[in-house]
GROMACS .gro file of C-alpha atoms in nm:
model
  511
    1MET     CA    1   2.373   2.826   1.662
    2LEU     CA    2   2.336   2.492   1.893
    3SER     CA    3   2.086   2.194   1.779
    4LYS     CA    4   2.043   1.845   2.000
    5VAL     CA    5   1.910   1.523   1.744
    6TYR     CA    6   1.923   1.160   1.887
    7SER     CA    7   1.994   0.828   1.737
    8GLY     CA    8   2.135   0.466   1.898
    9ALA     CA    9   2.452   0.196   1.804
   10VAL     CA   10   2.396  -0.119   1.917
   11TYR     CA   11   2.641  -0.337   2.167
   12GLY     CA   12   2.594  -0.679   2.155
   13ILE     CA   13   2.298  -0.726   2.106
   14ASP     CA   14   2.140  -0.447   2.215
   15ALA     CA   15   2.115  -0.156   2.123
   16PHE     CA   16   2.144   0.203   2.311
   17LEU     CA   17   2.137   0.624   2.252
   18VAL     CA   18   2.328   0.803   2.117
   19GLU     CA   19   2.330   1.219   2.196
   20ILE     CA   20   2.409   1.465   1.866
   21GLU     CA   21   2.513   1.744   1.888
   22VAL     CA   22   2.590   1.998   1.658
   23ASN     CA   23   2.737   2.323   1.665
   24ALA     CA   24   2.768   2.549   1.417
   25GLY     CA   25   3.011   2.840   1.554
   26HIS     CA   26   3.309   3.044   1.406
   27GLY     CA   27   3.622   2.998   1.265
   28ASP     CA   28   3.801   2.847   0.932
   29PRO     CA   29   3.541   2.625   0.751
   30ALA     CA   30   3.614   2.278   0.939
   31THR     CA   31   3.333   1.982   0.987
   32VAL     CA   32   3.534   1.805   1.351
   33ILE     CA   33   3.346   1.428   1.463
   34VAL     CA   34   3.401   1.388   1.820
   35GLY     CA   35   3.271   1.089   2.117
   36LEU     CA   36   3.494   0.790   2.077
   37PRO     CA   37   3.419   0.772   1.624
   38ASP     CA   38   3.546   0.505   1.443
   39ALA     CA   39   3.692   0.526   1.066
   40ALA     CA   40   3.266   0.478   0.901
   41VAL     CA   41   3.184   0.762   1.175
   42LYS     CA   42   3.455   0.975   1.103
   43GLU     CA   43   3.432   0.945   0.738
   44SER     CA   44   3.057   1.031   0.729
   45LYS     CA   45   3.133   1.417   0.741
   46ASP     CA   46   3.223   1.365   0.333
   47ARG     CA   47   2.923   1.188   0.285
   48VAL     CA   48   2.647   1.407   0.477
   49GLU     CA   49   2.883   1.779   0.294
   50THR     CA   50   2.828   1.607  -0.007
   51ALA     CA   51   2.441   1.517   0.040
   52LEU     CA   52   2.355   1.783   0.176
   53LEU     CA   53   2.501   2.009  -0.086
   54ASN     CA   54   2.293   1.804  -0.369
   55SER     CA   55   1.948   1.799  -0.171
   56GLY     CA   56   2.042   2.167  -0.204
   57PHE     CA   57   2.117   2.274   0.138
   58LEU     CA   58   2.387   2.518   0.210
   59LEU     CA   59   2.676   2.476   0.439
   60HIS     CA   60   2.790   2.567   0.727
   61LYS     CA   61   3.059   2.904   0.643
   62GLY     CA   62   3.271   2.867   0.969
   63ARG     CA   63   3.338   2.572   1.202
   64THR     CA   64   3.096   2.222   1.280
   65THR     CA   65   3.153   2.062   1.598
   66ILE     CA   66   2.965   1.744   1.604
   67ASN     CA   67   2.969   1.542   1.975
   68LEU     CA   68   2.864   1.189   2.025
   69ALA     CA   69   2.733   1.139   2.398
   70PRO     CA   70   2.850   0.942   2.535
   71ALA     CA   71   3.177   0.958   2.499
   72ASP     CA   72   3.334   0.691   2.661
   73ILE     CA   73   3.209   0.447   2.433
   74ARG     CA   74   3.248   0.335   2.105
   75LYS     CA   75   3.069   0.476   1.766
   76GLU     CA   76   3.078   0.240   1.446
   77GLY     CA   77   2.908   0.256   1.123
   78PRO     CA   78   2.763   0.511   0.863
   79ARG     CA   79   2.420   0.492   1.075
   80PHE     CA   80   2.468   0.850   1.229
   81ASP     CA   81   2.433   0.998   0.823
   82LEU     CA   82   2.111   1.141   0.856
   83PRO     CA   83   2.064   1.225   1.209
   84ILE     CA   84   2.375   1.421   1.154
   85ALA     CA   85   2.303   1.567   0.790
   86LEU     CA   86   1.970   1.734   1.016
   87GLY     CA   87   2.127   1.886   1.291
   88ILE     CA   88   2.331   2.061   1.007
   89ALA     CA   89   2.034   2.148   0.882
   90ILE     CA   90   1.834   2.267   1.216
   91ALA     CA   91   2.191   2.462   1.321
   92THR     CA   92   2.203   2.662   0.955
   93GLY     CA   93   1.845   2.744   0.919
   94SER     CA   94   1.748   2.507   0.713
   95LEU     CA   95   1.512   2.304   0.901
   96ALA     CA   96   1.259   2.413   1.241
   97GLY     CA   97   1.350   2.170   1.531
   98GLU     CA   98   0.937   2.121   1.684
   99ARG     CA   99   0.937   1.830   1.503
  100LEU     CA  100   1.257   1.659   1.611
  101GLU     CA  101   1.087   1.676   1.996
  102GLY     CA  102   1.071   1.293   2.081
  103LEU     CA  103   1.194   1.157   1.762
  104CYS     CA  104   1.516   0.886   1.707
  105ILE     CA  105   1.671   0.915   1.430
  106THR     CA  106   1.919   0.671   1.209
  107GLY     CA  107   2.069   0.595   0.894
  108GLU     CA  108   2.315   0.597   0.606
  109LEU     CA  109   2.316   0.890   0.279
  110ALA     CA  110   2.411   0.805  -0.035
  111LEU     CA  111   2.644   1.101  -0.192
  112SER     CA  112   2.292   1.191  -0.367
  113GLY     CA  113   2.083   1.221  -0.051
  114ALA     CA  114   1.943   0.881  -0.070
  115VAL     CA  115   1.876   0.692   0.221
  116ARG     CA  116   1.975   0.318   0.240
  117ARG     CA  117   1.957   0.087   0.499
  118VAL     CA  118   2.189   0.065   0.857
  119LYS     CA  119   2.244  -0.254   1.034
  120GLY     CA  120   2.047  -0.289   1.395
  121VAL     CA  121   1.712  -0.195   1.382
  122LEU     CA  122   1.522  -0.373   1.542
  123PRO     CA  123   1.709  -0.329   1.843
  124LEU     CA  124   1.764   0.070   1.821
  125ALA     CA  125   1.321   0.029   1.768
  126LEU     CA  126   1.300  -0.165   2.147
  127LYS     CA  127   1.549   0.034   2.274
  128ALA     CA  128   1.356   0.386   2.142
  129ARG     CA  129   1.011   0.222   2.262
  130GLU     CA  130   1.185   0.107   2.631
  131GLU     CA  131   1.286   0.507   2.639
  132GLY     CA  132   0.976   0.657   2.565
  133PHE     CA  133   1.011   0.791   2.272
  134ARG     CA  134   0.724   0.886   1.975
  135GLY     CA  135   0.914   0.778   1.722
  136LEU     CA  136   1.177   0.637   1.462
  137MET     CA  137   1.300   0.733   1.144
  138VAL     CA  138   1.467   0.473   0.931
  139PRO     CA  139   1.491   0.363   0.605
  140VAL     CA  140   1.224   0.216   0.374
  141GLU     CA  141   1.438  -0.090   0.343
  142ASN     CA  142   1.419  -0.135   0.687
  143ALA     CA  143   1.065   0.024   0.824
  144GLU     CA  144   0.925  -0.331   0.784
  145GLU     CA  145   1.168  -0.432   1.068
  146ALA     CA  146   1.100  -0.133   1.344
  147ALA     CA  147   0.725  -0.136   1.268
  148VAL     CA  148   0.786  -0.439   1.460
  149VAL     CA  149   0.776  -0.274   1.777
  150GLU     CA  150   0.433  -0.190   1.864
  151GLY     CA  151   0.302   0.125   2.011
  152LEU     CA  152   0.630   0.296   1.789
  153GLU     CA  153   0.542   0.518   1.462
  154VAL     CA  154   0.806   0.457   1.223
  155TYR     CA  155   0.891   0.729   0.970
  156PRO     CA  156   1.086   0.589   0.677
  157VAL     CA  157   1.255   0.839   0.414
  158GLY     CA  158   1.407   0.751   0.085
  159ASN     CA  159   1.608   1.048   0.120
  160LEU     CA  160   1.689   1.370   0.308
  161ARG     CA  161   1.541   1.613   0.105
  162GLU     CA  162   1.238   1.398   0.178
  163ALA     CA  163   1.366   1.387   0.603
  164VAL     CA  164   1.340   1.795   0.603
  165ASP     CA  165   1.004   1.798   0.410
  166PHE     CA  166   0.829   1.603   0.669
  167LEU     CA  167   0.994   1.753   0.994
  168ASN     CA  168   0.911   2.115   0.828
  169GLY     CA  169   0.589   2.006   0.795
  170SER     CA  170   0.626   2.042   0.370
  171LEU     CA  171   0.530   1.686   0.342
  172GLU     CA  172   0.278   1.429   0.490
  173ILE     CA  173   0.471   1.054   0.536
  174GLU     CA  174   0.236   0.805   0.697
  175PRO     CA  175   0.363   0.605   0.938
  176ARG     CA  176   0.446   0.212   0.907
  177ARG     CA  177   0.235  -0.069   1.105
  178VAL     CA  178   0.267  -0.415   1.083
  179ASP     CA  179   0.109  -0.723   1.268
  180GLY     CA  180   0.399  -0.884   1.401
  181ARG     CA  181   0.132  -1.193   1.430
  182ARG     CA  182   0.021  -1.161   1.042
  183VAL     CA  183   0.314  -1.209   0.999
  184PHE     CA  184   0.483  -1.451   1.176
  185ASP     CA  185   0.193  -1.680   1.118
  186GLU     CA  186   0.204  -1.594   0.792
  187HIS     CA  187   0.613  -1.657   0.722
  188SER     CA  188   0.612  -1.945   0.925
  189ILE     CA  189   0.626  -2.200   0.659
  190TYR     CA  190   0.926  -2.456   0.559
  191GLU     CA  191   1.034  -2.495   0.242
  192GLU     CA  192   1.162  -2.849   0.326
  193ASP     CA  193   0.955  -3.160   0.445
  194PHE     CA  194   1.004  -3.493   0.575
  195ALA     CA  195   0.766  -3.664   0.399
  196ASP     CA  196   1.035  -3.616   0.073
  197VAL     CA  197   1.284  -3.768   0.280
  198ARG     CA  198   1.217  -4.164   0.119
  199GLY     CA  199   1.378  -4.407   0.361
  200GLN     CA  200   1.610  -4.361   0.607
  201GLU     CA  201   1.356  -4.439   0.875
  202TYR     CA  202   1.630  -4.565   1.163
  203ALA     CA  203   1.810  -4.217   1.054
  204LYS     CA  204   1.461  -3.988   1.091
  205ARG     CA  205   1.325  -4.203   1.327
  206ALA     CA  206   1.699  -4.026   1.514
  207MET     CA  207   1.632  -3.729   1.438
  208GLU     CA  208   1.271  -3.719   1.611
  209ILE     CA  209   1.418  -3.785   1.942
  210ALA     CA  210   1.727  -3.559   1.896
  211VAL     CA  211   1.526  -3.259   1.828
  212ALA     CA  212   1.253  -3.365   2.127
  213GLY     CA  213   1.506  -3.385   2.350
  214GLY     CA  214   1.708  -3.091   2.268
  215HIS     CA  215   2.014  -3.396   2.154
  216ASN     CA  216   2.303  -3.272   1.967
  217MET     CA  217   2.373  -3.517   1.666
  218LEU     CA  218   2.647  -3.614   1.461
  219MET     CA  219   2.528  -3.868   1.159
  220ILE     CA  220   2.769  -4.133   0.934
  221GLY     CA  221   2.733  -4.258   0.680
  222PRO     CA  222   2.897  -4.281   0.315
  223PRO     CA  223   2.806  -3.978   0.015
  224GLY     CA  224   2.482  -3.952  -0.116
  225THR     CA  225   2.276  -4.142   0.110
  226GLY     CA  226   2.046  -3.815   0.234
  227LYS     CA  227   2.237  -3.635   0.532
  228THR     CA  228   2.301  -3.350   0.423
  229MET     CA  229   1.864  -3.373   0.328
  230LEU     CA  230   1.789  -3.488   0.648
  231ALA     CA  231   1.979  -3.203   0.855
  232ARG     CA  232   1.753  -2.942   0.619
  233ARG     CA  233   1.475  -3.080   0.707
  234VAL     CA  234   1.521  -3.045   1.097
  235PRO     CA  235   1.407  -2.674   1.184
  236SER     CA  236   1.104  -2.803   1.054
  237ILE     CA  237   0.993  -3.062   1.276
  238LEU     CA  238   1.089  -2.867   1.614
  239PRO     CA  239   0.863  -2.681   1.765
  240PRO     CA  240   0.789  -2.404   1.645
  241LEU     CA  241   0.959  -2.034   1.720
  242THR     CA  242   0.704  -1.822   1.988
  243LEU     CA  243   0.687  -1.480   1.870
  244GLU     CA  244   0.949  -1.384   2.206
  245GLU     CA  245   1.234  -1.561   2.044
  246ALA     CA  246   1.168  -1.424   1.664
  247LEU     CA  247   1.213  -1.123   1.762
  248GLU     CA  248   1.525  -1.247   1.968
  249THR     CA  249   1.646  -1.393   1.678
  250THR     CA  250   1.585  -1.144   1.476
  251LYS     CA  251   1.813  -0.888   1.664
  252ILE     CA  252   2.115  -1.110   1.657
  253HIS     CA  253   2.027  -1.135   1.194
  254SER     CA  254   1.956  -0.726   1.178
  255ILE     CA  255   2.346  -0.705   1.335
  256ALA     CA  256   2.484  -0.883   1.130
  257GLY     CA  257   2.330  -0.753   0.832
  258VAL     CA  258   2.193  -1.041   0.700
  259LEU     CA  259   1.825  -1.013   0.772
  260PRO     CA  260   1.721  -0.928   0.415
  261ALA     CA  261   1.572  -0.591   0.282
  262HIS     CA  262   1.193  -0.529   0.372
  263GLN     CA  263   1.164  -0.829   0.601
  264ALA     CA  264   0.945  -0.775   0.920
  265LEU     CA  265   1.056  -1.103   1.115
  266VAL     CA  266   1.322  -1.463   1.084
  267ALA     CA  267   1.004  -1.656   1.165
  268HIS     CA  268   1.110  -2.000   1.092
  269ARG     CA  269   1.390  -2.174   1.239
  270PRO     CA  270   1.743  -2.082   1.130
  271PHE     CA  271   1.955  -2.317   0.985
  272ARG     CA  272   2.340  -2.249   0.971
  273SER     CA  273   2.545  -2.408   0.789
  274PRO     CA  274   2.925  -2.291   0.772
  275HIS     CA  275   3.204  -2.429   0.490
  276HIS     CA  276   3.444  -2.627   0.712
  277THR     CA  277   3.752  -2.408   0.598
  278ILE     CA  278   3.568  -2.127   0.855
  279SER     CA  279   3.778  -1.975   1.067
  280ASP     CA  280   3.669  -1.907   1.492
  281ALA     CA  281   3.633  -1.605   1.448
  282GLY     CA  282   3.354  -1.692   1.163
  283LEU     CA  283   3.192  -1.960   1.382
  284LEU     CA  284   3.239  -1.773   1.727
  285GLY     CA  285   3.192  -1.487   1.630
  286GLY     CA  286   3.520  -1.138   1.643
  287GLY     CA  287   3.553  -0.870   1.459
  288SER     CA  288   3.730  -0.485   1.652
  289TYR     CA  289   3.431  -0.447   1.734
  290PRO     CA  290   3.253  -0.755   1.706
  291LEU     CA  291   2.968  -0.928   1.541
  292PRO     CA  292   2.786  -1.240   1.568
  293GLY     CA  293   2.987  -1.506   1.401
  294GLU     CA  294   2.768  -1.886   1.275
  295VAL     CA  295   2.674  -2.012   1.614
  296SER     CA  296   2.508  -1.684   1.741
  297LEU     CA  297   2.244  -1.644   1.365
  298ALA     CA  298   2.184  -2.036   1.434
  299HIS     CA  299   2.013  -1.917   1.762
  300HIS     CA  300   1.673  -2.132   1.841
  301GLY     CA  301   1.781  -2.378   1.533
  302VAL     CA  302   1.968  -2.473   1.399
  303LEU     CA  303   2.473  -2.479   1.337
  304PHE     CA  304   2.445  -2.810   1.085
  305LEU     CA  305   2.842  -2.882   1.025
  306ASP     CA  306   2.860  -3.094   0.698
  307GLU     CA  307   3.222  -3.302   0.641
  308LEU     CA  308   3.348  -3.244   1.102
  309PRO     CA  309   3.594  -3.387   1.026
  310GLU     CA  310   3.762  -3.161   0.791
  311PHE     CA  311   3.702  -2.827   1.007
  312HIS     CA  312   4.011  -2.740   1.150
  313ARG     CA  313   4.050  -2.889   1.506
  314ASN     CA  314   4.084  -2.556   1.676
  315VAL     CA  315   3.758  -2.422   1.547
  316LEU     CA  316   3.610  -2.703   1.631
  317GLU     CA  317   3.717  -2.651   1.987
  318VAL     CA  318   3.561  -2.327   2.055
  319LEU     CA  319   3.259  -2.537   2.026
  320ARG     CA  320   3.245  -2.639   2.365
  321GLN     CA  321   3.204  -2.324   2.553
  322PRO     CA  322   2.898  -2.236   2.304
  323LEU     CA  323   2.753  -2.577   2.348
  324GLU     CA  324   2.793  -2.545   2.753
  325GLU     CA  325   2.692  -2.224   2.789
  326GLY     CA  326   2.425  -2.116   2.526
  327SER     CA  327   2.662  -1.826   2.504
  328VAL     CA  328   2.986  -1.674   2.361
  329THR     CA  329   3.115  -1.390   2.495
  330ILE     CA  330   3.425  -1.189   2.288
  331SER     CA  331   3.658  -0.973   2.412
  332ARG     CA  332   3.853  -0.682   2.289
  333ALA     CA  333   4.133  -0.495   2.474
  334ALA     CA  334   3.810  -0.218   2.434
  335VAL     CA  335   3.488  -0.362   2.460
  336SER     CA  336   3.358  -0.695   2.566
  337VAL     CA  337   3.067  -0.813   2.329
  338THR     CA  338   2.808  -1.141   2.449
  339PHE     CA  339   2.618  -1.263   2.246
  340PRO     CA  340   2.330  -1.551   2.301
  341CYS     CA  341   2.379  -1.937   2.088
  342ARG     CA  342   2.157  -2.169   2.174
  343PHE     CA  343   2.173  -2.500   1.902
  344MET     CA  344   2.092  -2.755   1.835
  345LEU     CA  345   2.390  -2.946   1.653
  346VAL     CA  346   2.365  -3.144   1.366
  347ALA     CA  347   2.676  -3.300   1.222
  348ALA     CA  348   2.751  -3.512   0.924
  349MET     CA  349   3.107  -3.730   0.830
  350ASN     CA  350   3.212  -3.999   0.675
  351PRO     CA  351   3.338  -4.328   0.783
  352CYS     CA  352   3.662  -4.267   0.651
  353PRO     CA  353   3.874  -4.079   0.389
  354CYS     CA  354   3.711  -4.159   0.060
  355GLY     CA  355   3.427  -4.229   0.318
  356TYR     CA  356   3.374  -4.642   0.200
  357TYR     CA  357   3.428  -4.758   0.507
  358GLY     CA  358   3.220  -5.084   0.565
  359ASP     CA  359   3.063  -5.100   0.188
  360PRO     CA  360   2.914  -5.408   0.136
  361GLU     CA  361   3.181  -5.354  -0.277
  362GLY     CA  362   3.466  -5.311  -0.136
  363ARG     CA  363   3.512  -4.943  -0.225
  364CYS     CA  364   3.685  -4.879   0.044
  365ARG     CA  365   4.044  -4.916   0.045
  366CYS     CA  366   4.174  -4.701   0.345
  367SER     CA  367   4.381  -4.850   0.574
  368PRO     CA  368   4.323  -4.904   1.003
  369PHE     CA  369   4.553  -4.629   1.028
  370GLN     CA  370   4.373  -4.406   0.772
  371VAL     CA  371   4.047  -4.447   0.939
  372GLN     CA  372   4.116  -4.407   1.251
  373ARG     CA  373   4.331  -4.135   1.245
  374TYR     CA  374   4.046  -3.953   1.033
  375ARG     CA  375   3.835  -4.035   1.407
  376ASN     CA  376   4.110  -3.875   1.643
  377ARG     CA  377   4.082  -3.548   1.426
  378ILE     CA  378   3.728  -3.551   1.676
  379SER     CA  379   3.816  -3.462   2.014
  380GLY     CA  380   3.661  -3.661   2.289
  381PRO     CA  381   3.555  -3.332   2.470
  382LEU     CA  382   3.359  -3.230   2.158
  383LEU     CA  383   3.244  -3.558   2.084
  384ASP     CA  384   3.141  -3.511   2.439
  385ARG     CA  385   2.887  -3.305   2.378
  386ILE     CA  386   2.672  -3.492   2.140
  387ASP     CA  387   2.456  -3.781   2.248
  388ILE     CA  388   2.366  -3.938   1.894
  389HIS     CA  389   2.498  -4.074   1.678
  390VAL     CA  390   2.390  -4.302   1.429
  391GLU     CA  391   2.479  -4.482   1.115
  392VAL     CA  392   2.291  -4.325   0.773
  393PRO     CA  393   2.348  -4.594   0.445
  394ALA     CA  394   2.383  -4.655   0.120
  395VAL     CA  395   1.972  -4.684   0.009
  396ARG     CA  396   1.944  -4.921  -0.271
  397TYR     CA  397   1.748  -4.790  -0.566
  398ARG     CA  398   1.590  -5.109  -0.534
  399GLU     CA  399   1.436  -5.035  -0.250
  400LEU     CA  400   1.430  -4.621  -0.296
  401ALA     CA  401   1.142  -4.686  -0.612
  402GLY     CA  402   0.929  -4.949  -0.400
  403MET     CA  403   0.898  -4.661  -0.110
  404ALA     CA  404   0.580  -4.474  -0.089
  405PRO     CA  405   0.653  -4.086   0.118
  406GLY     CA  406   0.796  -4.064   0.427
  407GLU     CA  407   0.551  -3.960   0.709
  408SER     CA  408   0.546  -3.520   0.684
  409SER     CA  409   0.688  -3.282   0.917
  410ALA     CA  410   0.363  -3.164   1.063
  411GLU     CA  411   0.294  -3.533   1.182
  412VAL     CA  412   0.631  -3.545   1.336
  413ARG     CA  413   0.631  -3.185   1.462
  414LYS     CA  414   0.319  -3.294   1.687
  415ARG     CA  415   0.513  -3.561   1.861
  416VAL     CA  416   0.775  -3.313   1.955
  417VAL     CA  417   0.538  -3.059   2.078
  418ALA     CA  418   0.360  -3.296   2.310
  419ALA     CA  419   0.742  -3.434   2.424
  420ARG     CA  420   0.839  -3.092   2.485
  421LEU     CA  421   0.579  -2.997   2.695
  422ILE     CA  422   0.629  -3.284   2.863
  423GLN     CA  423   0.977  -3.158   2.984
  424GLN     CA  424   0.843  -2.771   2.951
  425GLU     CA  425   0.619  -2.971   3.321
  426ARG     CA  426   0.940  -3.153   3.441
  427PHE     CA  427   1.215  -2.834   3.519
  428ALA     CA  428   0.902  -2.596   3.532
  429GLY     CA  429   1.152  -2.440   3.815
  430ALA     CA  430   1.527  -2.538   3.752
  431ALA     CA  431   1.691  -2.222   3.519
  432LYS     CA  432   1.911  -2.345   3.347
  433VAL     CA  433   1.740  -2.696   3.252
  434HIS     CA  434   1.442  -2.601   2.910
  435CYS     CA  435   1.527  -3.034   2.773
  436ASN     CA  436   1.629  -3.321   2.868
  437ALA     CA  437   1.961  -3.210   2.727
  438ASP     CA  438   2.054  -2.992   2.931
  439MET     CA  439   2.039  -3.251   3.254
  440GLY     CA  440   2.304  -3.268   3.534
  441ALA     CA  441   2.371  -3.575   3.718
  442ARG     CA  442   2.155  -3.415   4.034
  443ASP     CA  443   1.864  -3.429   3.705
  444LEU     CA  444   1.984  -3.755   3.578
  445ARG     CA  445   1.921  -3.877   3.950
  446LYS     CA  446   1.623  -3.727   3.983
  447TYR     CA  447   1.420  -3.831   3.636
  448CYS     CA  448   1.590  -4.125   3.500
  449ARG     CA  449   1.539  -4.384   3.729
  450LEU     CA  450   1.537  -4.720   3.578
  451ASP     CA  451   1.380  -5.054   3.699
  452ASP     CA  452   1.545  -5.335   3.746
  453ARG     CA  453   1.555  -5.518   3.375
  454ALA     CA  454   1.671  -5.116   3.261
  455GLN     CA  455   1.949  -5.144   3.498
  456THR     CA  456   2.043  -5.544   3.421
  457MET     CA  457   2.010  -5.367   3.018
  458LEU     CA  458   2.251  -5.098   3.030
  459GLN     CA  459   2.512  -5.244   3.253
  460ALA     CA  460   2.593  -5.522   3.033
  461ALA     CA  461   2.510  -5.288   2.742
  462ILE     CA  462   2.822  -5.106   2.872
  463SER     CA  463   3.037  -5.370   2.980
  464GLU     CA  464   2.971  -5.678   2.708
  465LEU     CA  465   2.990  -5.297   2.408
  466ASN     CA  466   3.205  -5.174   2.523
  467LEU     CA  467   3.099  -4.798   2.539
  468SER     CA  468   3.293  -4.559   2.707
  469VAL     CA  469   3.217  -4.443   3.038
  470ARG     CA  470   3.115  -4.073   2.866
  471ALA     CA  471   2.819  -4.288   2.697
  472TYR     CA  472   2.625  -4.383   3.040
  473ASP     CA  473   2.485  -4.042   3.111
  474ARG     CA  474   2.347  -3.966   2.728
  475ILE     CA  475   2.219  -4.276   2.694
  476LEU     CA  476   1.991  -4.247   2.994
  477LYS     CA  477   1.913  -3.884   2.847
  478VAL     CA  478   1.816  -3.948   2.500
  479ALA     CA  479   1.640  -4.305   2.704
  480ARG     CA  480   1.473  -4.026   2.863
  481THR     CA  481   1.371  -3.859   2.551
  482ILE     CA  482   1.242  -4.208   2.402
  483ALA     CA  483   1.016  -4.236   2.670
  484ASP     CA  484   0.858  -3.884   2.667
  485LEU     CA  485   0.798  -3.969   2.290
  486ALA     CA  486   0.622  -4.262   2.438
  487SER     CA  487   0.446  -4.050   2.706
  488GLU     CA  488   0.554  -4.317   2.977
  489ASP     CA  489   0.705  -4.195   3.279
  490GLN     CA  490   0.932  -4.465   3.406
  491ILE     CA  491   1.244  -4.550   3.120
  492GLY     CA  492   1.235  -4.992   3.022
  493ALA     CA  493   1.402  -5.164   2.890
  494ASP     CA  494   1.329  -5.101   2.525
  495HIS     CA  495   1.373  -4.780   2.606
  496ILE     CA  496   1.760  -4.829   2.717
  497SER     CA  497   1.788  -5.055   2.438
  498GLU     CA  498   1.693  -4.841   2.104
  499ALA     CA  499   1.954  -4.524   2.348
  500VAL     CA  500   2.290  -4.726   2.292
  501GLN     CA  501   2.203  -4.830   1.968
  502TYR     CA  502   2.207  -4.469   1.908
  503ARG     CA  503   2.639  -4.442   2.015
  504SER     CA  504   2.800  -4.541   1.696
  505LEU     CA  505   3.117  -4.368   1.772
  506ASP     CA  506   3.155  -4.606   2.131
  507ARG     CA  507   3.078  -4.886   2.016
  508MET     CA  508   3.387  -5.128   1.944
  509LEU     CA  509   3.289  -5.164   1.524
  510TRP     CA  510   3.411  -4.745   1.538
  511THR     CA  511   3.740  -4.812   1.790
   0.00000   0.00000   0.00000
């Protein structure tokens, strides 16, 4: 007897449908899976047969052939266990297939018959709706994630027997429903707040400018000055995620398998902080069947690289394409996958190997050669993509104890959102320019015109402070953002003056 069940698999951040055909024929007892299955899919026959027996079903006595179509695309993971089991149940007469019409199914089976959660359910739910399916059967732990998709009935199942009884009509399962907008609003709250940070007003001002213009940022300062504390609060002052951005971010986290069970959406901007021992594959993504890396998991959020010079040189160099294009392409012999990775880079470093260069108490014992070699670990092309360099000095106890709490993240975010709205109107017709940091040479000439006083000040800064040539464009972009925060159309001398202060690594002090 021949049966047919529909499931799906993930390619990149999108899903495609997989038609599972099960034929129970004559011959020696054997189960064969065809259609380019990987090792996990080949092993599913043993999991499925044991789960069927432990759930009280009989196995076919002859040859069982399982075909996964389309046959020219590699299938991976245990997501096909449940649909294969149901296809075998139909082929052996244990299940009537009428209620399977218009239903897409996914889930991993335990040997006991329990249904375990799988990756990539949200992309599959979106694809199922697009293809006109009426419903989706998923593991209980994936139900909220799938139910975010409107117009699709989501049936959560806990075990194989429950799935068969539901399809036979002897058990009713209430479709899981989730109000995506309500979940989005309830969970888009950040635990960290800028009000917790005492002092460092200069660094907080620089961070506000960086977020307002979408600029990448590098903090330089000795240990214990609050660089990490500041970085962790950057998502709280970014503009709130839109529902479309939240869905795209959730898809990436679901595919990577880092979305917590029973979580419907990633409702706040992600913050990723990989260790400096990470490999280039861990940062960009990789594997025989590529999965997203840290840069993609930080999509629409923040990628924080602490102790920047300690990262391997080749790891830092691979950041150049994601920072430039907002996407990363991973090519293998049989597959090429593109993942989005539009993120804000926030990095931190010590001024020298011991961390105390320039300390007024003279604690630094590094030679000039050691200091220069330490800073040279960061290449010029990477620094060229970081608009703001800011020094974060130590805050003395006397100053710290007498300071009142700073502004809250909500107050800072209001100014950031206002500046971003100005930029949205400015770049409304540009496809690849979303904020000031994305401006090219033509945009700089069009939107960053300076009056005579501002022009004179910029010229003096370039020559007298020995700023590098690449600093010129960065200063203009940051000055444009400072003017936007002040709701001013014209870039003035005061905007240029402040922007110049955020090029620490280009000034003579650091060369």
